[in-house]
Coordinates of C-alpha atoms in Angstrom, one line a residue:
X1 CA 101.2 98.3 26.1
X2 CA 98.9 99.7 29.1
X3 CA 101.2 101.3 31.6
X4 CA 98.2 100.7 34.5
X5 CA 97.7 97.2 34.3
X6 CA 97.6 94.9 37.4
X7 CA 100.0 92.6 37.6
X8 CA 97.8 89.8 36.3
X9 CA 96.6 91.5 33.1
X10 CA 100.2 92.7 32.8
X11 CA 101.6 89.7 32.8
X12 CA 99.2 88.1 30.3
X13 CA 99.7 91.8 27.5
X14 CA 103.3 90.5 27.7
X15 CA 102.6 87.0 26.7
X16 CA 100.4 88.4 23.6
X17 CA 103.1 90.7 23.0
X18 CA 105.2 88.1 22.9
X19 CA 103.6 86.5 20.1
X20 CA 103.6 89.9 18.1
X21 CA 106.4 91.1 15.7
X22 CA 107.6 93.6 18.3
X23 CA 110.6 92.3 20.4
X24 CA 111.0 91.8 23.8
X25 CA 113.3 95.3 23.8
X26 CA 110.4 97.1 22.2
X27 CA 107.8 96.1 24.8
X28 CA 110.4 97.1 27.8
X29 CA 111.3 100.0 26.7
X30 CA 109.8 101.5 29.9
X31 CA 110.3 99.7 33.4
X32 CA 107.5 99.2 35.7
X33 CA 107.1 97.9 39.1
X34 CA 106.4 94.1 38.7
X35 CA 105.4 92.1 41.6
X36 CA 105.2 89.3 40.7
X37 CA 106.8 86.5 38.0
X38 CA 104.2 84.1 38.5
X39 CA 100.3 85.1 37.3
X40 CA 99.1 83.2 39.9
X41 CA 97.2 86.0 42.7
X42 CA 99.1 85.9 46.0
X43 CA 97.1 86.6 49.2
X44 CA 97.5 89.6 51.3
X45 CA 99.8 89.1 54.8
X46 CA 97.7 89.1 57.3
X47 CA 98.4 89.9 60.7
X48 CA 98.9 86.6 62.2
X49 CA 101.1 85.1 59.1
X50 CA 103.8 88.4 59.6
X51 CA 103.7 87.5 63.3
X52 CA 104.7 84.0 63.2
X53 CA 107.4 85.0 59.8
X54 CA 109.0 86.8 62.5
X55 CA 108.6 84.1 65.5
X56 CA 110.5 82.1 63.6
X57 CA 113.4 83.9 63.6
X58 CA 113.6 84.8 67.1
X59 CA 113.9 81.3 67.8
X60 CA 116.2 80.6 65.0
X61 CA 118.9 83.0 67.0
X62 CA 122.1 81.1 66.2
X63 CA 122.5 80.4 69.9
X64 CA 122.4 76.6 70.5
X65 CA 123.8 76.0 66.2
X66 CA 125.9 78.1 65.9
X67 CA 128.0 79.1 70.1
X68 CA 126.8 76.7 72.3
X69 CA 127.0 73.5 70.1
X70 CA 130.6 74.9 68.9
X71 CA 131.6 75.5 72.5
X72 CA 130.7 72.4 73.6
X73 CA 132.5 70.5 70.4
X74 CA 135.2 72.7 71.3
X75 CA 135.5 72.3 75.3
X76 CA 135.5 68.3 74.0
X77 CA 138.0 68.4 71.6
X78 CA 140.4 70.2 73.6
X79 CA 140.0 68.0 77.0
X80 CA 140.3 64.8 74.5
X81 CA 143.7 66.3 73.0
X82 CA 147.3 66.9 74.3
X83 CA 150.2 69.3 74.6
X84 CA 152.5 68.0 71.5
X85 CA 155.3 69.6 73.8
X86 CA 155.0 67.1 76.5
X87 CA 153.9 64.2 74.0
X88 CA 150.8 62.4 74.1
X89 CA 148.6 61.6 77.3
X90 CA 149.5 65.1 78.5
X91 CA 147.0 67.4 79.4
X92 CA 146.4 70.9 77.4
X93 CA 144.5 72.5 80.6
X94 CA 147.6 72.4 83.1
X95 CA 149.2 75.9 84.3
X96 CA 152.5 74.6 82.6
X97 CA 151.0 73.4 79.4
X98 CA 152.6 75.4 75.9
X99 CA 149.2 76.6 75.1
X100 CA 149.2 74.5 72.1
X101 CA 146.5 71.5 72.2
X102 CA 146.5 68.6 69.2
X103 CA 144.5 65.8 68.7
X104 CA 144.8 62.8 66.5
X105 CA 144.1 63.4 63.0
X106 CA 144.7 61.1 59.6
X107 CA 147.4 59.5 61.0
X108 CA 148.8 62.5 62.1
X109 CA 147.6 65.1 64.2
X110 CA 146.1 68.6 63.8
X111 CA 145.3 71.8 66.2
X112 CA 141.9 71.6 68.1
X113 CA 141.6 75.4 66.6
X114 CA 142.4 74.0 63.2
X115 CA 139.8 71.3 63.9
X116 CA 137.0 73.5 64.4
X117 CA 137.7 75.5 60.9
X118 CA 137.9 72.1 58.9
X119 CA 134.5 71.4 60.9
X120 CA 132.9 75.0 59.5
X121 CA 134.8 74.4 55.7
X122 CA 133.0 71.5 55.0
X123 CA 129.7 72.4 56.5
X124 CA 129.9 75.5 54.4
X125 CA 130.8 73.3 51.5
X126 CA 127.4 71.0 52.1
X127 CA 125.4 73.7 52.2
X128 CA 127.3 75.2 49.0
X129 CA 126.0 71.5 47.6
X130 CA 122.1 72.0 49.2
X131 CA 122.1 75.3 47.5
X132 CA 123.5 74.4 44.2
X133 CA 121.2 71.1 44.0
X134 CA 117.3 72.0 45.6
X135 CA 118.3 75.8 46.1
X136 CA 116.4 77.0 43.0
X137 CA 113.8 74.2 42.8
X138 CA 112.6 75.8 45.9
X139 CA 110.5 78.2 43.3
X140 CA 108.1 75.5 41.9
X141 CA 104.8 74.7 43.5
X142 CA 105.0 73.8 47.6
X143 CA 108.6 72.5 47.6
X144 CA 110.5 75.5 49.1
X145 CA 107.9 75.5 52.1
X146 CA 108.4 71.4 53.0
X147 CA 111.9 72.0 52.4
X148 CA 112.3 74.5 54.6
X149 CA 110.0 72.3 57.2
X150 CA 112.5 69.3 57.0
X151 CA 115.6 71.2 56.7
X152 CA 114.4 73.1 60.5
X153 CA 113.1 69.6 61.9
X154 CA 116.9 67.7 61.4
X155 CA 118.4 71.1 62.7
X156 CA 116.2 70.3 66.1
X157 CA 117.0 66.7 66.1
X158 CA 120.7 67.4 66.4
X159 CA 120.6 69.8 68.9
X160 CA 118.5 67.9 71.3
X161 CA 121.1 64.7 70.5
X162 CA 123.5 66.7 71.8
X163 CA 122.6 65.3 75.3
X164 CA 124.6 62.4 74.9
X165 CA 127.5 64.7 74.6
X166 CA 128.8 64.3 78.3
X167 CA 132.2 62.3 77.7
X168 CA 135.6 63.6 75.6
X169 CA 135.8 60.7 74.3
X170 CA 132.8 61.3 72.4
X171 CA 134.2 64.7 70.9
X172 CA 133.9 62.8 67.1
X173 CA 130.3 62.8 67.7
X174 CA 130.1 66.0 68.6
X175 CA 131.8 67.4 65.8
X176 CA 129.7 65.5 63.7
X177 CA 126.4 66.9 65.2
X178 CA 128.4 70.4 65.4
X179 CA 128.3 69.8 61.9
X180 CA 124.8 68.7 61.0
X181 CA 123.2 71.2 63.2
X182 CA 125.5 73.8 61.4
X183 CA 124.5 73.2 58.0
X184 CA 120.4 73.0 58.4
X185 CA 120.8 76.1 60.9
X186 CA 122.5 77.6 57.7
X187 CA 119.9 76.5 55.2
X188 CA 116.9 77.1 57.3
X189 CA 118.5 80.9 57.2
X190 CA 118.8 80.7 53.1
X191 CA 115.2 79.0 52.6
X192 CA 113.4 81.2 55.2
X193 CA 115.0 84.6 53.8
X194 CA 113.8 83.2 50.4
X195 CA 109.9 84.2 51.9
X196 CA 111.0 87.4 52.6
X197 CA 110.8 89.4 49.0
X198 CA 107.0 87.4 48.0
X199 CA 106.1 88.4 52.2
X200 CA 107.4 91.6 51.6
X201 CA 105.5 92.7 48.0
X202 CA 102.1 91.3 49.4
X203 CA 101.5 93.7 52.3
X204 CA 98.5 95.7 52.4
X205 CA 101.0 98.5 52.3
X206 CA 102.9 97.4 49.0
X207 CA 99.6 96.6 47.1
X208 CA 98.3 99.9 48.3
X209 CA 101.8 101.7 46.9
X210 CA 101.3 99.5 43.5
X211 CA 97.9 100.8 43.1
X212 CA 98.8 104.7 43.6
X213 CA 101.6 104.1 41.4
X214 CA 99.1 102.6 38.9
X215 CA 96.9 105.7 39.6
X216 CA 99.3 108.2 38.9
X217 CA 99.7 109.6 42.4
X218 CA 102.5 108.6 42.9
X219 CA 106.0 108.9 40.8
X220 CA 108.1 105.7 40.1
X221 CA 111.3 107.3 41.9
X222 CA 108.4 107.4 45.2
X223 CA 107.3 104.1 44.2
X224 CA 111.0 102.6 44.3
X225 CA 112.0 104.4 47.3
X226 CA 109.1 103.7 49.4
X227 CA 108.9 100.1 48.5
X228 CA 112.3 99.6 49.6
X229 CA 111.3 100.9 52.6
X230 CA 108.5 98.9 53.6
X231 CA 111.4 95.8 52.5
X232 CA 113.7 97.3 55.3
X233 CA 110.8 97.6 57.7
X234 CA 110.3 94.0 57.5
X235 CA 113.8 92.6 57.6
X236 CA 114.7 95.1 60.4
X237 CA 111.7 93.9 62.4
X238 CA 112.6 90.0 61.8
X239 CA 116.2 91.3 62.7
X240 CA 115.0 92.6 65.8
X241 CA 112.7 89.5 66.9
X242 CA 116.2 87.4 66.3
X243 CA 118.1 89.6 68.7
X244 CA 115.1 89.4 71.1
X245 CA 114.9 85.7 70.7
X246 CA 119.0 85.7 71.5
X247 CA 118.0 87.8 74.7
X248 CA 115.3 86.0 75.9
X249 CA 116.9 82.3 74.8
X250 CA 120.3 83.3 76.8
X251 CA 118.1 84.9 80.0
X252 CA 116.1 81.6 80.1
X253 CA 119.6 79.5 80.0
X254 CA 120.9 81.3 83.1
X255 CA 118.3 79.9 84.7
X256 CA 120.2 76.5 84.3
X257 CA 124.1 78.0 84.1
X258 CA 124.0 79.7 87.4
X259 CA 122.3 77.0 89.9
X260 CA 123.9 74.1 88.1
X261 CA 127.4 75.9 87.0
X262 CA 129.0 72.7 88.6
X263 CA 126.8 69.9 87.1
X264 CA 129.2 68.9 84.4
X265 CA 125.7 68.5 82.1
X266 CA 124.9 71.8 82.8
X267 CA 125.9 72.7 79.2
X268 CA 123.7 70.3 77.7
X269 CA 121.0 71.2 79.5
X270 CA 121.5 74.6 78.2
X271 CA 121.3 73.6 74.5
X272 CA 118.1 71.5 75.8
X273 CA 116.1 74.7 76.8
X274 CA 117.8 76.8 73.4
X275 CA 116.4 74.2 71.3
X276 CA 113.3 74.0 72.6
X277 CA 112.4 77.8 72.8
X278 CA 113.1 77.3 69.6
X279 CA 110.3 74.8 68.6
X280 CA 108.0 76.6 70.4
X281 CA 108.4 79.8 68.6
X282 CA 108.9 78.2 65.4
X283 CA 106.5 75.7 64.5
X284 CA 103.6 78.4 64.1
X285 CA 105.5 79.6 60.4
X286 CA 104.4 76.3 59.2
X287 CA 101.0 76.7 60.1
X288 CA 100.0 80.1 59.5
X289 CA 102.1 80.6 56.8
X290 CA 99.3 81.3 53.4
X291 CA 99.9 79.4 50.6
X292 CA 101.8 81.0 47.8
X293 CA 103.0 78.1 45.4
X294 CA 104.8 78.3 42.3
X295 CA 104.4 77.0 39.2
X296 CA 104.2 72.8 39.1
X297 CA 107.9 71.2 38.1
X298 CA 108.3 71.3 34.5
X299 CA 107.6 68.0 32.5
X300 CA 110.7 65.8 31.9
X301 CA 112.4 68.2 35.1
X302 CA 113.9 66.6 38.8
X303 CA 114.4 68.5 42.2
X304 CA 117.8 67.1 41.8
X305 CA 118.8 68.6 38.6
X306 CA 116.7 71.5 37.7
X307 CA 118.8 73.5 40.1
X308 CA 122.2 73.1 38.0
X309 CA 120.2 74.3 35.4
X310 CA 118.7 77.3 36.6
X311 CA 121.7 78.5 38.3
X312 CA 124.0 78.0 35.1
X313 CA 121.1 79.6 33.3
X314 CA 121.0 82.6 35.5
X315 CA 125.0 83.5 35.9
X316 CA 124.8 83.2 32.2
X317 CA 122.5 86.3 32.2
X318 CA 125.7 88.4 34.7
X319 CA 125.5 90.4 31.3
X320 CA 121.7 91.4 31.7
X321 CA 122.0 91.9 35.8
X322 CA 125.4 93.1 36.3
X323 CA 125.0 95.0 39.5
X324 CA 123.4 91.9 41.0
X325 CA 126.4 89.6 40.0
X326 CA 128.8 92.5 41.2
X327 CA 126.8 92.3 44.4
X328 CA 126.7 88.6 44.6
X329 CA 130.6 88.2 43.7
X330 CA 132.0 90.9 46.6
X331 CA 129.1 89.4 49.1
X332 CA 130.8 85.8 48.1
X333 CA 134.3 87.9 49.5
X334 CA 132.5 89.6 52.2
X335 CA 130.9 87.0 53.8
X336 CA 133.8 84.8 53.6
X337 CA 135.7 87.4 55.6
X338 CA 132.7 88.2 58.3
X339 CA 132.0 84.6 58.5
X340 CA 135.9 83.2 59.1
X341 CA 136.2 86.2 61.5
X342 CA 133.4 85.9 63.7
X343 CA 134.6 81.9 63.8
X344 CA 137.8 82.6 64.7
X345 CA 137.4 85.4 67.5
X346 CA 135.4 83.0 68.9
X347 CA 138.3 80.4 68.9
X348 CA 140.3 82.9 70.6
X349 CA 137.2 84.1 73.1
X350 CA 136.6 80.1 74.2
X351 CA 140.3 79.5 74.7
X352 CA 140.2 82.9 77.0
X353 CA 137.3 82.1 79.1
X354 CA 138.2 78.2 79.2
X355 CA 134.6 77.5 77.4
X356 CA 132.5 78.7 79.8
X357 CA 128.8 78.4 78.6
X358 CA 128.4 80.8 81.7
X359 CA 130.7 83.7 80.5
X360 CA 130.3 83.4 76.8
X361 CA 126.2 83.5 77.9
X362 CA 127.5 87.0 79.4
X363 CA 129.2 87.8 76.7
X364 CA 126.2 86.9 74.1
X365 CA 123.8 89.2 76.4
X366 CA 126.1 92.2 75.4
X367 CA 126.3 91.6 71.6
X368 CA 122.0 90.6 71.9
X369 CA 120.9 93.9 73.6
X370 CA 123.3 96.0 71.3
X371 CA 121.9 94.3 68.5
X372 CA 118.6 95.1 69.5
X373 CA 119.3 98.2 69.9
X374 CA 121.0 99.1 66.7
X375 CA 118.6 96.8 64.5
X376 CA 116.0 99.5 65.2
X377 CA 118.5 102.6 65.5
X378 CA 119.4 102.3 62.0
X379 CA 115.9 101.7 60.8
X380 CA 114.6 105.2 62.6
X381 CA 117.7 106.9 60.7
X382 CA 117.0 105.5 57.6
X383 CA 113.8 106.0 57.8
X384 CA 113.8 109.2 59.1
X385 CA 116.4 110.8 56.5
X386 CA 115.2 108.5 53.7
X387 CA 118.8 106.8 53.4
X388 CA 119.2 104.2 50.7
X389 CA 119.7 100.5 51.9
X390 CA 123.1 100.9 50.3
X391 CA 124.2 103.7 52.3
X392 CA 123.2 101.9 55.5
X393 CA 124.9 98.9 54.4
X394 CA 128.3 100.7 53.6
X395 CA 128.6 101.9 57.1
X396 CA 128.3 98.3 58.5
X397 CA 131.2 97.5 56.2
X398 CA 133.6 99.6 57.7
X399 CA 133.5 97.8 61.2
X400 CA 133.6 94.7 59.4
X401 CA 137.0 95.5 57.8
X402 CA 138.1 97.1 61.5
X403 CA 137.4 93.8 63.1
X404 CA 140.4 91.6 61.6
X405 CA 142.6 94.7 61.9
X406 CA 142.5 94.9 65.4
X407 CA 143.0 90.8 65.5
X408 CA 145.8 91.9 63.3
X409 CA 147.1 93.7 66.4
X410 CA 148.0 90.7 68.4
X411 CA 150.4 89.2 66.1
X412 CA 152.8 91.3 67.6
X413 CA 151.7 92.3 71.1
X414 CA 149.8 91.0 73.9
X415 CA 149.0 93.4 75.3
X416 CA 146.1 94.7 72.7
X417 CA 144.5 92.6 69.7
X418 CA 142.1 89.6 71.2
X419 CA 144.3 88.8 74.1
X420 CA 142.3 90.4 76.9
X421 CA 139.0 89.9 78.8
X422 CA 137.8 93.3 78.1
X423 CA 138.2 93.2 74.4
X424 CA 135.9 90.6 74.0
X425 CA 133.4 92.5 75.4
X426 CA 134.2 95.5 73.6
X427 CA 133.9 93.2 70.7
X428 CA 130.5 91.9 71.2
X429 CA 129.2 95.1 71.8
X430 CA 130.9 96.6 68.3
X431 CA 129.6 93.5 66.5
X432 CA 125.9 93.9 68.3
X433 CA 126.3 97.6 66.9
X434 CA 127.2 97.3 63.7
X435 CA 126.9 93.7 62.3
X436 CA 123.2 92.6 63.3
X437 CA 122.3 95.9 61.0
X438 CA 125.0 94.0 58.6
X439 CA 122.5 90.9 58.2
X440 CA 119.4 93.3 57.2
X441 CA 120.9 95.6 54.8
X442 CA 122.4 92.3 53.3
X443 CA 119.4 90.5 52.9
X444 CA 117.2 94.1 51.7
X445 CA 120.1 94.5 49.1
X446 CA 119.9 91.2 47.4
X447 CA 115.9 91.5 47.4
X448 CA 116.4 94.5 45.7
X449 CA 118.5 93.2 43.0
X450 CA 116.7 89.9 42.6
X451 CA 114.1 89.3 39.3
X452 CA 110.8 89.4 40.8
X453 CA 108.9 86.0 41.3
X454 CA 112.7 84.5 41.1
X455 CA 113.5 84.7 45.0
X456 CA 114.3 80.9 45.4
X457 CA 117.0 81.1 42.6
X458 CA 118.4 84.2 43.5
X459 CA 118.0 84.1 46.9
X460 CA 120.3 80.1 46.4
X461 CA 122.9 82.3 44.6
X462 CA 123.1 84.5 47.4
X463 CA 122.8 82.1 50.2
X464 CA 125.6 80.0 47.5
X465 CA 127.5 83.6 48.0
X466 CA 127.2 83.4 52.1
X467 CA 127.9 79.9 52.3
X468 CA 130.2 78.5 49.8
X469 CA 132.6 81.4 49.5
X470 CA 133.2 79.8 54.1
X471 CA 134.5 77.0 52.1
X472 CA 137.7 79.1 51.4
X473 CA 138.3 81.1 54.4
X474 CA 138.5 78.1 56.7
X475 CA 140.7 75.8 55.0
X476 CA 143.2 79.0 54.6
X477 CA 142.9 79.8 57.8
X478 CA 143.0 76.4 59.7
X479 CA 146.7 75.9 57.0
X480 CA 148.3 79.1 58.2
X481 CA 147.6 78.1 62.2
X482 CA 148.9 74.5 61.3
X483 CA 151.5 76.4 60.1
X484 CA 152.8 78.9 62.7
X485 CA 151.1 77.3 65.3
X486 CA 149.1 80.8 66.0
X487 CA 145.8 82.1 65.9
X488 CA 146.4 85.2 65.1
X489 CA 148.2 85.0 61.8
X490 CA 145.0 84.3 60.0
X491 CA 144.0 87.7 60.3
X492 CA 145.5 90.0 57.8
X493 CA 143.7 87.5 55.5
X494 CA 140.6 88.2 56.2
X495 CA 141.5 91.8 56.5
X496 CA 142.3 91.5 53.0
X497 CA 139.1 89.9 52.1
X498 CA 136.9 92.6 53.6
X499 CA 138.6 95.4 52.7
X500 CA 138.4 94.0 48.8
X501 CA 134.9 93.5 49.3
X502 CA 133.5 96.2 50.9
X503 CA 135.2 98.4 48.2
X504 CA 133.7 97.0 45.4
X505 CA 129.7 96.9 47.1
X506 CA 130.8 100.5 47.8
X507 CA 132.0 101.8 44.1
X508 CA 130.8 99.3 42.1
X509 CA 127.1 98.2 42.7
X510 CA 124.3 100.4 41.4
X511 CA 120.9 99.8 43.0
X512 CA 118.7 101.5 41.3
X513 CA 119.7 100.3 38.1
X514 CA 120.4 96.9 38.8
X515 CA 116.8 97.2 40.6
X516 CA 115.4 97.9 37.0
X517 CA 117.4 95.0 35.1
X518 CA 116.2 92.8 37.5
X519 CA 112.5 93.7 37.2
X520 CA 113.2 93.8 33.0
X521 CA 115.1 90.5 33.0
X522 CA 112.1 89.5 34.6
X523 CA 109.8 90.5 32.2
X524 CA 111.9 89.4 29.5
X525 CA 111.6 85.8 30.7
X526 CA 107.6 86.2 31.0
X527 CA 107.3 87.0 27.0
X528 CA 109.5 84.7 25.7
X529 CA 107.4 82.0 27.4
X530 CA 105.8 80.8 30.4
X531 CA 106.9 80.8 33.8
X532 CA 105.4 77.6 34.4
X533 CA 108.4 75.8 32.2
X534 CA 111.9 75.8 33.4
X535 CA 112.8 79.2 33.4
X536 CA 116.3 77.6 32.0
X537 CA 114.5 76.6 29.2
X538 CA 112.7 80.0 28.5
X539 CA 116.4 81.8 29.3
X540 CA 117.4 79.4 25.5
X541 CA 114.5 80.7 23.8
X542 CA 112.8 77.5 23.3
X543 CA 109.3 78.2 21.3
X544 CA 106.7 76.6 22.6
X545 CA 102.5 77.6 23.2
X546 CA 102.5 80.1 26.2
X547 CA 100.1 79.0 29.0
X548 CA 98.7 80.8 31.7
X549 CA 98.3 79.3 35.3
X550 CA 95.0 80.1 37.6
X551 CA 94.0 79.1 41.1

């Protein structure tokens, strides 16, 4: 088989191959670079279409979803509860009060903390559920770009409902909005970083590196490692514009917080203006974005069920991509840890600053220009030293593990360990320091251990990873506070959870190897049949007449 083929002629020499007496083994016995698993040509980025891939982002900062909309659930849910000392129509917000605060729950009652985690459990179990179901169907024709467009729309719709949040009476409805605005914010995250691999194979730059590659210029060792570095270029820049958009989104909403800081809808008009900067910034993705459809759905296949399929199909390959489903496993541990952390610090940092939309604003600012900051200080020294995404990645793991040991601290002290105003703005300047650097290396690693042309299915398993393993951290976390009745205990937890995973991402995933099964695996589906059928069906070796798909 030509070793200089273009990945269109390429892909059609392993179909006839396929048809040969050699096996699949025989024709990979060398890996290439493969850029694609479809045959169908993919245009160029242009200018305009990388611009709004990363305007997208910065309005899809996490600040109205993800703090604001919990702070204001939260503020609501605690003036709606009571002190279970003094029995019910007490206040929780009175100098004298126990500093515990319950609400009714079940016919019992339950913590407002713990009330916040069972909120985040079963929105991380939903979008466990979206993934699982229209995750991977995301790959065939125009589906994962409408999805993508509805799941962002209902995200919008629920943050600008969040006017009529102005009563603790309502605090119900705000949890449930909490919750749907939550869960889209979550899968519009999942869905867009789906984009990124195809974006990121497509520049000028990566077809220009294929073709000296091709040409013999280049070695595949140069090939791999500058490819990987044109795939951290572009996630550290859509980093950036998010921590930008986080800036610029919390700078506009001082605007409202200062002169109106005693309006008590001050804090809805806040999420108002976050939404909207939002929509502004966003809705250009859906119209400059180029076309770059899969193959149609599969005859006798549904949205609603080819999903199962491809995802039971694919874990059942863990013995073909092992480093990928080491990866995926420990990020399933890792991001339960990060995730239940960051959620519960800010549990403790609302309850310190009384929600204040103001001060956590403030305190956002810090973590935003730190971010910002150390998005594009890591990418200079990586870039500059050549550093592997892995590498880069590892040393965001060890303030991830430092973060719930410190929480771990104020178990038995006050004086150190989340109980002070200080350490929350030490904290959100560690976390802008090393975790927004976290969320890049993250996303670069899984695209490089992800089958080419598969992104939607692999990218579902690792958004599954992100999401679903926050399924388990909350509820544990929400039973131990139930139980002693503090905050802190759920700690050493999720120290344990971050210390296990960041060990095994550190000794137990191979890149560059799991980088080749993937691109082999990859291939391997192509000959045994067409990517145009259920790739579930080609991963059971059904025979069948291979077909090739043009514009």
């Amino acid at each position: 088989m030509s070793t200089n083929l273009p990945p269109e002629e390429l892909s059609a020499e392993l179909v006839k191959e396929s048809k040969s007496n050699k096996t699949v083994e025989e024709s990979l016995h060398v890996v290439e670079p493969f850029t694609s698993a479809t045959v169908i040509p993919e245009p160029v980025v242009n200018r305009r279409e990388l611009w709004s891939y990363y305007l997208y982002y910065n309005g899809d900062n996490s600040v109205g979803p993800m703090s604001y909309a919990m702070t204001l659930f939260q503020s609501l849910a605690f003036a709606a509860g009571y002190d279970p000392v003094k029995g019910p129509g007490s206040s929780c917000n009175v100098d004298n009060a126990s500093g515990q605060c319950v609400l009714p729950w079940l016919g019992g009652t339950k913590t407002v903390s713990s009330v916040v985690l069972v909120a985040n459990g079963v929105s991380f179990a939903v979008m466990t559920l979206i993934f699982t179901t229209i995750g991977s169907a995301a790959d065939y024709g125009t589906f994962g770009r409408w999805l993508l467009f509805v799941i962002t729309v209902i995200c919008w719709a629920a943050q600008y409902s969040t006017m009529s949040l102005t009563d603790p009476s309502r605090w119900g409805v705000a949890m449930a909005l909490y919750m749907i605005g939550f869960i889209t914010y979550g899968a519009t995250l999942v869905f867009y970083a789906a984009a990124f691999p195809r974006l990121a194979r497509n520049t000028a730059r990566a077809r220009k590196l294929l073709q000296n590659y091709e040409s013999g210029e280049i070695s595949k060792e140069e090939y791999d490692l500058e490819t990987s570095l044109e795939k951290n270029r572009i996630s550290n820049i859509s980093t950036t514009h998010s921590n930008i958009g986080y800036i610029g989104t919390l700078c506009i909403n001082l605007s409202v917080l200062i002169p109106l800081q005693n309006d008590p809808k001050s804090d809805n008009y806040a999420l108002l203006l976050t939404n909207t900067y939002w929509v502004i910034l966003g809705i250009w993705w859906f119209i400059f974005q180029q076309p770059r459809p899969g193959p149609p759905l599969p005859k006798g296949e549904s949205y609603l069920t080819i999903g199962w399929k491809q995802i039971w199909s694919a874990i059942n390959q863990y013995k073909r991509l092992p480093y990928t489903f080491i990866y995926l496993f420990s990020f399933f541990l890792l991001a339960d840890g990060l995730n239940t952390t960051t959620t519960l610090v800010g549990i403790c940092q609302n309850d310190k600053f009384s929600f204040s939309f103001l001060q956590n604003t403030y305190l956002g600012l810090a973590q935003a220009v730190t971010s910002t900051m150390a998005t594009l200080g890591y990418w200079y020294i990586q870039r500059y030293w050549k550093l592997s995404t892995k590498t880069m990645f590892a040393v965001t793991n060890v303030v991830t593990v430092l973060i719930p040991v410190w929480g771990m601290i104020g178990i038995w002290t006050t004086q150190l360990g989340f109980h002070n105003a200080w350490e929350f703005w030490a904290y959100n300047i560690v976390f802008g320091l090393f975790q927004a650097p976290y969320y890049a290396f993250s996303q670069t690693m899984m695209a490089e251990l992800s089958p080419p042309g598969f992104d939607n299915m692999f990218f579902g398993l690792f958004g599954l990873s992100n999401r679903a393993s926050s399924t388990i951290g909350p509820n544990v976390i929400q039973a131990i506070i139930d139980h002693t009745g503090n905050n802190w205990m759920g700690f050493p937890f999720l120290f344990a959870l971050c210390a296990c995973a960041s060990l095994v991402i550190w000794f137990g995933v191979d890149v560059v190897k799991g980088r080749n099964d993937a691109v082999a695996w990859a291939k391997e589906i192509r000959a045994k049949g067409e990517y145009t059928e259920s790739p579930a069906r080609a991963l059971q070796g059904r025979n069948h007449e291979p077909r090739m798909v043009h514009d």
